[in-house]
Coordinates of C-alpha atoms and ligand atoms in Angstrom, one line a residue:
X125 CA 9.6 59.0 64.7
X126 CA 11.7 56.5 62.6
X127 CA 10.6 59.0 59.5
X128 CA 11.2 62.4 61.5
X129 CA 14.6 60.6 62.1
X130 CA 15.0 59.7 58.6
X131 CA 14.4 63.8 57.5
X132 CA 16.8 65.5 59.6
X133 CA 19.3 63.3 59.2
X134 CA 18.8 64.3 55.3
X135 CA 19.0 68.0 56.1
X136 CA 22.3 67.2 58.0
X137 CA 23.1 65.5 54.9
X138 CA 22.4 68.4 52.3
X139 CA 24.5 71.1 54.2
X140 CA 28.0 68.8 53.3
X141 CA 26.8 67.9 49.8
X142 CA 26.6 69.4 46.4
X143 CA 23.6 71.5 46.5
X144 CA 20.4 71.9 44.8
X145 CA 19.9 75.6 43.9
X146 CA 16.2 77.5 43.8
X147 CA 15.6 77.2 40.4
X148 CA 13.1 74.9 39.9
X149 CA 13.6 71.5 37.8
X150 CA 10.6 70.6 35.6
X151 CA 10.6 67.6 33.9
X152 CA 9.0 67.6 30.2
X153 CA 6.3 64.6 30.2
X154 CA 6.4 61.9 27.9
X155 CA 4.1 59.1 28.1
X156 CA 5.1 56.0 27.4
X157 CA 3.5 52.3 27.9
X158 CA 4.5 48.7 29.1
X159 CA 2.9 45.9 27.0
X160 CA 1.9 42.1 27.8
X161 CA 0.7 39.8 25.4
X162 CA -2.2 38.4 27.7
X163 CA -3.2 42.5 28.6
X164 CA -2.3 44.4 25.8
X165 CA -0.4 48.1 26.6
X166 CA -0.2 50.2 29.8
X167 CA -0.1 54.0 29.6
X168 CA 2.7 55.2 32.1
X169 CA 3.1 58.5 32.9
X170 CA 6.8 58.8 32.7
X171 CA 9.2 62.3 31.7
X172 CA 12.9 62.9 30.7
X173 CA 15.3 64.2 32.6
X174 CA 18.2 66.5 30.2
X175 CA 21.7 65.4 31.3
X176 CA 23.7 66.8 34.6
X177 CA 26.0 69.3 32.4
X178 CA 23.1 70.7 30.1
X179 CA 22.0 72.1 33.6
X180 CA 23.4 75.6 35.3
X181 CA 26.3 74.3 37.9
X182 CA 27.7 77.2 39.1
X183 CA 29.3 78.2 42.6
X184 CA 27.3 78.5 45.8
X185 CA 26.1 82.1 46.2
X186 CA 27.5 83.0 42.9
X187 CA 25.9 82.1 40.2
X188 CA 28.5 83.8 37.6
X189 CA 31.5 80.9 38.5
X190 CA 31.1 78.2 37.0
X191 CA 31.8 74.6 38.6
X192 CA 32.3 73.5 34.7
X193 CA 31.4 72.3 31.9
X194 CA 31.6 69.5 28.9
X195 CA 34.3 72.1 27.0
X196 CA 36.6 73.1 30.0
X197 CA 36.3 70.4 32.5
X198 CA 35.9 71.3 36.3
X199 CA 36.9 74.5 37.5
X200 CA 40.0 73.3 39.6
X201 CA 39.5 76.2 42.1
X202 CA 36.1 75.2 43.5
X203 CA 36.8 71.2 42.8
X204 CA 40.2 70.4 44.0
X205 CA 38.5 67.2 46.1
X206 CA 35.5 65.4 45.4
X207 CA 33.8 66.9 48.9
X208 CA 35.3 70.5 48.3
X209 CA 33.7 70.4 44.7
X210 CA 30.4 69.0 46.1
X211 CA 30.5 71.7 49.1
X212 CA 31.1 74.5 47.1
X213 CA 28.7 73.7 44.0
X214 CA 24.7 74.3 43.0
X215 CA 23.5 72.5 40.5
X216 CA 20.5 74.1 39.3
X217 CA 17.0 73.2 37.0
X218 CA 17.1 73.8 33.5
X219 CA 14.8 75.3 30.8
X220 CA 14.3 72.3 28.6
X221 CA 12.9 74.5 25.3
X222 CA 16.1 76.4 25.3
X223 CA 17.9 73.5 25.2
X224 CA 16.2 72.1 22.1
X225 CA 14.1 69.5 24.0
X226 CA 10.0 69.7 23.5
X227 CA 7.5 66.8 24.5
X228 CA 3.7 66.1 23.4
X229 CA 1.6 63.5 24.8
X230 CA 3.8 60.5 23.3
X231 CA 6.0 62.3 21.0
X232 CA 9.5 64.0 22.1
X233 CA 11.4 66.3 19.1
X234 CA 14.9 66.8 19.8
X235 CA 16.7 70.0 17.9
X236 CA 20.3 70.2 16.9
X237 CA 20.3 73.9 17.0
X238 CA 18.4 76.9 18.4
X239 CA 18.1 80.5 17.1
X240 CA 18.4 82.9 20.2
X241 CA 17.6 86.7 18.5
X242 CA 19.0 85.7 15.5
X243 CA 22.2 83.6 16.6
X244 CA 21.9 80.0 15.6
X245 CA 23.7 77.9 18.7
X246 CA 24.0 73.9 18.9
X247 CA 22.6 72.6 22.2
X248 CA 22.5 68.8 21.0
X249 CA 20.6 67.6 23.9
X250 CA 20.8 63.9 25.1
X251 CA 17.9 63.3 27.8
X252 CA 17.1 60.0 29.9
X253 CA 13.8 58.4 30.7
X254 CA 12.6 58.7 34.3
X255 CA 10.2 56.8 36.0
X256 CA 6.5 57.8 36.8
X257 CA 7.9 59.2 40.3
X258 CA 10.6 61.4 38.4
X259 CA 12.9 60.9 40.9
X260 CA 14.5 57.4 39.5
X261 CA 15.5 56.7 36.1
X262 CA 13.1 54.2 34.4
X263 CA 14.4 50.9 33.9
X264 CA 14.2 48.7 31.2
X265 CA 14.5 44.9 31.5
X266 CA 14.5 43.6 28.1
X267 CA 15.5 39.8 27.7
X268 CA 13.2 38.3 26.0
X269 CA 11.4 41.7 25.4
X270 CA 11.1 43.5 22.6
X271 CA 10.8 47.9 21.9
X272 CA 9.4 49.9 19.7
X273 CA 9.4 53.2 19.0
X274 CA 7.7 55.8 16.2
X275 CA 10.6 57.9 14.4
X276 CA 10.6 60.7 11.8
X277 CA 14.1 61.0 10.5
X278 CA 13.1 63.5 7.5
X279 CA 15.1 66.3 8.3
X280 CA 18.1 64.6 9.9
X281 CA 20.4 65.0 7.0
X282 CA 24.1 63.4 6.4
X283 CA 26.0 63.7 8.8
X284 CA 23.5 64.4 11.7
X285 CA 22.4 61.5 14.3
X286 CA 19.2 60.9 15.8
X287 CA 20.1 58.4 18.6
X288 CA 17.5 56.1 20.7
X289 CA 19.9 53.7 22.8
X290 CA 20.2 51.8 26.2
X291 CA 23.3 52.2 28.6
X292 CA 23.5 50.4 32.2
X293 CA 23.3 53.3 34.2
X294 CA 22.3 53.0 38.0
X295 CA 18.8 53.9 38.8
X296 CA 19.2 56.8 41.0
X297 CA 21.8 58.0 39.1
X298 CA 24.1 57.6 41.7
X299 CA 22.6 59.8 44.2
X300 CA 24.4 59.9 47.3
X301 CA 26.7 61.7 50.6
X302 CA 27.9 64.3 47.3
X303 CA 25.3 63.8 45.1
X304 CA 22.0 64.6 46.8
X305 CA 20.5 65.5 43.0
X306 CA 20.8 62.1 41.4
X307 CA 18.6 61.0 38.5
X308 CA 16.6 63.7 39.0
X309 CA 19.1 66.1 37.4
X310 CA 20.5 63.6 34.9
X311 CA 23.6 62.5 37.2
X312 CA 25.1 59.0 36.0
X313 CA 25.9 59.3 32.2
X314 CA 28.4 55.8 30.9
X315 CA 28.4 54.1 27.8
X316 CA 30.8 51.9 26.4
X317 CA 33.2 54.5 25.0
X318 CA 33.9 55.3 28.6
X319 CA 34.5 58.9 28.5
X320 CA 36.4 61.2 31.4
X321 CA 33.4 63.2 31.7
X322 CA 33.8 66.0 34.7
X323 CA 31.6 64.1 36.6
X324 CA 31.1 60.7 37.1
X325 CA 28.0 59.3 38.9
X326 CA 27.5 63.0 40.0
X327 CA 30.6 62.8 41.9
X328 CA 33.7 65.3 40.8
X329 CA 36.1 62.8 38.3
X330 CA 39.1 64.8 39.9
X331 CA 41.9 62.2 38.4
X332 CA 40.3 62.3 34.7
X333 CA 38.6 58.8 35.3
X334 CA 36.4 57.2 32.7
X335 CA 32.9 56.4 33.0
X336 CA 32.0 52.9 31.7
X337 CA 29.2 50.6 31.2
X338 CA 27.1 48.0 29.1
X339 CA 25.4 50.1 25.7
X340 CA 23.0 49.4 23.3
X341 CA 22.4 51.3 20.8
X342 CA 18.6 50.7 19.2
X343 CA 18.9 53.0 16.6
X344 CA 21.8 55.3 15.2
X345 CA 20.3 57.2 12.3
X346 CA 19.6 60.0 9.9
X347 CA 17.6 59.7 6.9
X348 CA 20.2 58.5 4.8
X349 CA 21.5 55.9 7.3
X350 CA 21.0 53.7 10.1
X351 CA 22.9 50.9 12.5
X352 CA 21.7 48.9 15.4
X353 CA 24.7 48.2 17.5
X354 CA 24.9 46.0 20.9
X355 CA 28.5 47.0 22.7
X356 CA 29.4 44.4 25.8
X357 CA 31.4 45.1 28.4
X358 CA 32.8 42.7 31.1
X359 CA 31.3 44.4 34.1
X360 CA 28.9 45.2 36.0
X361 CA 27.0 48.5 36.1
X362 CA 28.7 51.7 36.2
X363 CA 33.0 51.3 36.1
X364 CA 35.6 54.0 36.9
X365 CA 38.4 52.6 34.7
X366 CA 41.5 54.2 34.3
X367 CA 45.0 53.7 32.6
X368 CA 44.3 50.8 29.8
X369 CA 41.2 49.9 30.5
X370 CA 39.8 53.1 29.5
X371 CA 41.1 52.3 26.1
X372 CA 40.7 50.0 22.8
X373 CA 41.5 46.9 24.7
X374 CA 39.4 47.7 28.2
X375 CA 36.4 46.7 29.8
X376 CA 34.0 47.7 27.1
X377 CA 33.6 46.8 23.3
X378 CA 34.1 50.2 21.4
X379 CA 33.2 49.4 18.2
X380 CA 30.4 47.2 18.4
X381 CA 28.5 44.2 16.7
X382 CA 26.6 46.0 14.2
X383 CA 23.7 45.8 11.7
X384 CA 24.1 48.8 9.1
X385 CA 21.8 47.4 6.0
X386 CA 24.0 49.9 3.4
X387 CA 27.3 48.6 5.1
X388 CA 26.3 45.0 4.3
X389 CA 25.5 45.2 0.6
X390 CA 21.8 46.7 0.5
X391 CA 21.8 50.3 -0.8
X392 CA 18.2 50.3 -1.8
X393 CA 16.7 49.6 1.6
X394 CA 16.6 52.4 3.8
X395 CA 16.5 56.2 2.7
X396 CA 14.4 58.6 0.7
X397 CA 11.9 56.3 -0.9
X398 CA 13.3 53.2 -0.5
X399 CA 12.1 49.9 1.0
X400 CA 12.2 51.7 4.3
X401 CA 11.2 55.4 3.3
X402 CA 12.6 58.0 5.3
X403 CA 10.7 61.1 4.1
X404 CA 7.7 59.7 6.0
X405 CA 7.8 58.3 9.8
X406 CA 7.9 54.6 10.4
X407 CA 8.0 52.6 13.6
X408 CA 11.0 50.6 14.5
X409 CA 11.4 47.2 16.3
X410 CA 13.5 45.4 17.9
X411 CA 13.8 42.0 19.5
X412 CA 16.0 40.2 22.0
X413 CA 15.6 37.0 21.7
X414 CA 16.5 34.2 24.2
X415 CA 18.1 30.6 23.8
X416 CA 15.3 29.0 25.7
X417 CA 12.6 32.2 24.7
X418 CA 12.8 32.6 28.5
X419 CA 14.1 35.9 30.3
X420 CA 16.3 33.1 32.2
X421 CA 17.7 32.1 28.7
X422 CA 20.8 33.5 27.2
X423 CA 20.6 36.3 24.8
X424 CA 20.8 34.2 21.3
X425 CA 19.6 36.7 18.7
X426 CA 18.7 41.1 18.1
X427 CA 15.7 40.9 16.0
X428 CA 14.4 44.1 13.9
X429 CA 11.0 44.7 11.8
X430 CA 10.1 47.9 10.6
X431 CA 6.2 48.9 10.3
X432 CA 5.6 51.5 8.0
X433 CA 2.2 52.7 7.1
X434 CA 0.4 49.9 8.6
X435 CA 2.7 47.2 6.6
X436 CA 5.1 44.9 8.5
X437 CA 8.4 45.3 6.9
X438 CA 11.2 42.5 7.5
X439 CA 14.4 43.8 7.8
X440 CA 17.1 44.0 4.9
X441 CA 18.3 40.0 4.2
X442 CA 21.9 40.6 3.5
X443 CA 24.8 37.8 2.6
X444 CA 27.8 37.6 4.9
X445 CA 30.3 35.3 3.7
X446 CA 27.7 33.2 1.6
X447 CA 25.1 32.9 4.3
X448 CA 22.2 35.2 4.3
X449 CA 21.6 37.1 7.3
X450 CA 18.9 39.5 8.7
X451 CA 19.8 40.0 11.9
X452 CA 22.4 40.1 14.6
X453 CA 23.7 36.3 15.9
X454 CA 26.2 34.8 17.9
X455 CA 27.6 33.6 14.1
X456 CA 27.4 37.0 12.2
X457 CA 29.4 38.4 15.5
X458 CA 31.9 35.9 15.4
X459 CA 32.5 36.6 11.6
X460 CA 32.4 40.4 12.0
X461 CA 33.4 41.8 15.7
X462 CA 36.4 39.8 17.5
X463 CA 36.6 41.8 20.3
X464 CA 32.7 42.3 20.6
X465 CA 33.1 38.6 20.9
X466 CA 36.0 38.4 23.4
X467 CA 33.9 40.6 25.9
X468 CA 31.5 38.1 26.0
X469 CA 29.5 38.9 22.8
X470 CA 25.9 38.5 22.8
X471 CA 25.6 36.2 26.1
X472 CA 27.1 39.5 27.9
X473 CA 24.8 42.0 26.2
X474 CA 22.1 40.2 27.2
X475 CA 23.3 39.8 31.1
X476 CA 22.7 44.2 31.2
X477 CA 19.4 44.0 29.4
X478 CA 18.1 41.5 31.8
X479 CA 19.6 43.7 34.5
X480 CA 18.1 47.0 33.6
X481 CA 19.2 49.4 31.3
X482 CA 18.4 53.2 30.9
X483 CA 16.8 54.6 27.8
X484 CA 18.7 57.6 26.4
X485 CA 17.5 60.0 23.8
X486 CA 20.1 62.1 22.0
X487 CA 20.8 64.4 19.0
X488 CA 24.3 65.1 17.9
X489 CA 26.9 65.9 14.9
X490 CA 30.5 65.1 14.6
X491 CA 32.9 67.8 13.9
X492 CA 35.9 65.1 14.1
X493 CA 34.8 62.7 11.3
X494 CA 31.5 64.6 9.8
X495 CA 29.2 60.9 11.1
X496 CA 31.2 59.1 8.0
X497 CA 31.4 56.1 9.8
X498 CA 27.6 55.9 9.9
X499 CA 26.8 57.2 6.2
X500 CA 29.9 58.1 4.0
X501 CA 32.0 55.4 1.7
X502 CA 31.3 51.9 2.0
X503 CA 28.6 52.8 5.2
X504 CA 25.9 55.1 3.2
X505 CA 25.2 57.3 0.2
X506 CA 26.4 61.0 1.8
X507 CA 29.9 62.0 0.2
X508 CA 32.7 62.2 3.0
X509 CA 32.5 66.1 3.4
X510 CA 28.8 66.9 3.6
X511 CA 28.5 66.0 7.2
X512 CA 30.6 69.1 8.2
X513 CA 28.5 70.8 11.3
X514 CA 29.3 73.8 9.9
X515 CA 27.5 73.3 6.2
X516 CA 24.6 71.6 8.4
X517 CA 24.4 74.6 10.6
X518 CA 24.7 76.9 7.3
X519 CA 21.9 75.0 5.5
X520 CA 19.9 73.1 7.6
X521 CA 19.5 74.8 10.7
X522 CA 16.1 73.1 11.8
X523 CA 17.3 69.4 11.5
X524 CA 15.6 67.5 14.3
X525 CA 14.8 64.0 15.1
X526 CA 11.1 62.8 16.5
X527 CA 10.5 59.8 18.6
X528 CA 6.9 58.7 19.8
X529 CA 5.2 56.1 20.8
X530 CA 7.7 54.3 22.6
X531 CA 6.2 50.2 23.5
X532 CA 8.4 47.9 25.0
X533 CA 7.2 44.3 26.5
X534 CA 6.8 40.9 25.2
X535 CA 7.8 39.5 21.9
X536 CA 4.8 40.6 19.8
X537 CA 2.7 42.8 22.0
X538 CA 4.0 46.4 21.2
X539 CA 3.2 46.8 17.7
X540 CA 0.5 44.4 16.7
X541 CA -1.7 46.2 19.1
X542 CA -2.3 49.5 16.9
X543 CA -3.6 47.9 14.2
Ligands
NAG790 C1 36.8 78.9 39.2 O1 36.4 79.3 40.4 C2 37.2 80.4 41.0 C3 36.7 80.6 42.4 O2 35.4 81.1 42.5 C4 37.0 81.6 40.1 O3 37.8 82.7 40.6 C5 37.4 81.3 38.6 O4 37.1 82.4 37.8 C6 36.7 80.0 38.2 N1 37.2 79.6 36.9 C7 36.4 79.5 35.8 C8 37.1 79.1 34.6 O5 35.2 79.8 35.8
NAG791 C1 37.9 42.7 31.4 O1 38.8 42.7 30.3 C2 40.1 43.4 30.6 C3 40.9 43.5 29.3 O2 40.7 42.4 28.4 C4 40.8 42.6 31.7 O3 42.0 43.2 32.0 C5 39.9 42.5 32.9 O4 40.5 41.7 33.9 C6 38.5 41.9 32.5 N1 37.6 42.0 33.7 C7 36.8 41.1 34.1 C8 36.0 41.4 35.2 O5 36.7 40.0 33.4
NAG792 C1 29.2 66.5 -1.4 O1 27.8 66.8 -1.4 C2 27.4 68.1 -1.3 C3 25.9 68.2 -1.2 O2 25.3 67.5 -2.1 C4 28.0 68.9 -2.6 O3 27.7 70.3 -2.5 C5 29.5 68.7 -2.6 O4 30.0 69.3 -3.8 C6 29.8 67.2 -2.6 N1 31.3 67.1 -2.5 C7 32.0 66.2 -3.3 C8 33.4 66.1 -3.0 O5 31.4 65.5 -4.1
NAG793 C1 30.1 66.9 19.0 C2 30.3 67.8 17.9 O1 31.1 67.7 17.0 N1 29.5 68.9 17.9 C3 29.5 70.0 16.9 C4 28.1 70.2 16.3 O2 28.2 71.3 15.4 C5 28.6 72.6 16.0 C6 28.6 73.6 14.9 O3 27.4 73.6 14.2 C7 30.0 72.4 16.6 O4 30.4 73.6 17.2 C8 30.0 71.3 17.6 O5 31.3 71.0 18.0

């Protein structure tokens, strides 16, 4: 009775609310597993979800109006209130291939572009990991863990960005009274540049809000390139800021604490046949490491090793200020990113990985500064002009990034395991 309860008062629920339309949603699967270091690695059968606006959001009973988009915001008509917007809108299921997005077994290839009957388009998908009951995003609890992931970054050329990262997003994606869909249709995008995205927990962003939380970024990269990059904020989950703390000086560390091996002196360690080659795949890893090597401990150190055909690799020992470094500290931070430090630095980082963190896949170029902040001047070997979109979309129209084989669990147990 309690459950026949339960179910109408859902139905009730759905008729005020945003709607889900009749085209079906199918997630793409992509397995994954969760390793211990007394059991060794468990399959799970988990899938990705594409984000809320790569999905058709149009107007109830009128599927040519739409509710709006990344490029022109919401549609002011149909979303002049939160409840109008969620009353008058269907947000429909997408077709994942036409968005660039194709999974196999373990192994998900993400394309910048897509040729439709001869027209080239960029889709730059960005997908999240959902749980093995596809309704809940998948969360990762990674104090004292470590992930790893297989990548093939041949094709991502300067300027492009193959992106595997971690932002505290809330696990239903903030389903709720106007957002019935929730995770299940990618609701619930933040990061720590806290964008005024149209919607914000699925939830019309009517007065231009941004959408904030706790990021880390595991891997920033082409094949020319590549940063590891832990951004703390000082609060809690997902936050609305507006005003000045949407900007430089907010709740959330813009620019990072970060770990570019090129940037820091080595130019012979990652790239084309280098230390790190990155004409062939390789499997990255990384480590959080705790002050007492308990997930009770305080996040002390972001360890990364590299395994490429079946050789450990350490990663690139570089010299700040005289001391040699080769990975990310509370000291290197406090030499390199004041205001990563003055949101609580590392110690605050590791307060959202213990509490659960959302694993984000994503593929993107930058028409504003052509990705030179990642691989141009003193961050990489590409020139500052050959990360224009349009020369990428001119002459390498089939750049894509692959990630497989995605471990995370205790120190040690996702990658000695496959050999
Ligand atoms: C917004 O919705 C109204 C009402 O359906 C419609 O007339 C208008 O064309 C829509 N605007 C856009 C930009 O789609
Ligand atoms: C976060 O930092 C901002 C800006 O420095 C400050 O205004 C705000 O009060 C801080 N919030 C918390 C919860 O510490
Ligand atoms: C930058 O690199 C591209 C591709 O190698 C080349 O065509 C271009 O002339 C270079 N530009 C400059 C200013 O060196
Ligand atoms: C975010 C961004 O700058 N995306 C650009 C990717 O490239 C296409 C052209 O190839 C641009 O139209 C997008 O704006």
């Amino acid at each position: 009775m309690a459950r026949l309860l339960a179910a109408t008062a859902c139905i009730i629920h759905l008729v005020a609310a945003q709607q889900i339309g009749k085209i079906p949603e199918t997630h793409p699967k992509l397995q994954t597993w969760k390793c211990t270091t007394l059991s060794g690695c468990q399959k799970q059968d988990t899938s990705v979800v594409l984000d809320a606006l790569s999905h058709p959001l149009h107007e109830k009973g009128n599927s040519d109006i739409s509710c709006g988009n990344w490029d022109t915001g919401l549609n002011a008509t149909l979303c002049s209130t939160q409840e109008s917007c969620a009353e008058n809108c269907v947000l429909e299921g997408t077709d994942y291939s036409a968005h660039g997005v194709q999974t196999k077994g373990d192994s998900l290839i993400l394309h910048q572009y897509m040729k439709t009957d001869g027209t080239i388009s960029s889709v730059s998908p960005r997908v999240y990991l959902l749980d093995e009951t596809g309704k809940n995003y998948d969360m990762l609890r990674l104090l004292n863990q470590e992930i790893s992931f297989d990548v093939d970054v041949s094709s991502l050329v300067c300027g492009m960005n193959g992106a595997l990262y971690l932002a505290e997003m809330l696990e239903s994606g903030g389903r709720g009274k106007l957002n019935p869909a929730g995770a299940q249709y990618g609701t619930g995008y933040c990061d720590a540049q806290c964008s005024d995205d149209p919607w914000i927990n699925g939830v019309a962003n009517i007065d231009g809000k941004g959408s904030c939380c706790s990021e880390m970024d595991l891997w920033e990269a082409n094949a020319r390139a590549t940063a590891f990059t832990p951004h703390a904020c000082n609060i809690t989950g997902v936050y609305e800021c507006s005003g000045d703390l949407c900007g430089s000086d907010g709740v959330c560390d813009k620019s990072g604490c970060g770990f570019n091996p090129y940037a820091l002196g080595d130019h012979d360690y990652y790239g084309y046949k280098d230390v790190v080659d990155t004409t062939r795949q390789f499997t990255v890893v990384t480590q959080f490491i705790t002050d007492d090597h308990t997930s009770r401990g305080d996040l002390s150190e972001i360890r990364r090793l590299y395994v490429q055909g079946g050789k450990v690799i350490q990663n690139a020992v570089v010299d700040v200020s005289g001391v040699e470094v080769d990975s990310l500290t509370n000291d290197y931070c406090e030499t390199s990113a004041s205001y990563f430090q003055s949101m609580g630095g590392l110690k605050q980082m590791g307060k959202a990985l213990g509490r659960g963190m959302v694993l984000i896949f994503s593929i993107w170029n930058d028409s504003g500064a052509f990705m030179n902040w990642l691989d141009s001047g003193s961050a990489g070997p590409c020139n500052s002009t050959e990360g224009n979109p349009a020369l990428i979309q001119a002459q390498h129209p089939s750049t894509s990034v692959t990630f497989s084989n995605i471990r995370w669990g205790d120190i040690g147990s996702t990658f000695g395991a496959k050999f």
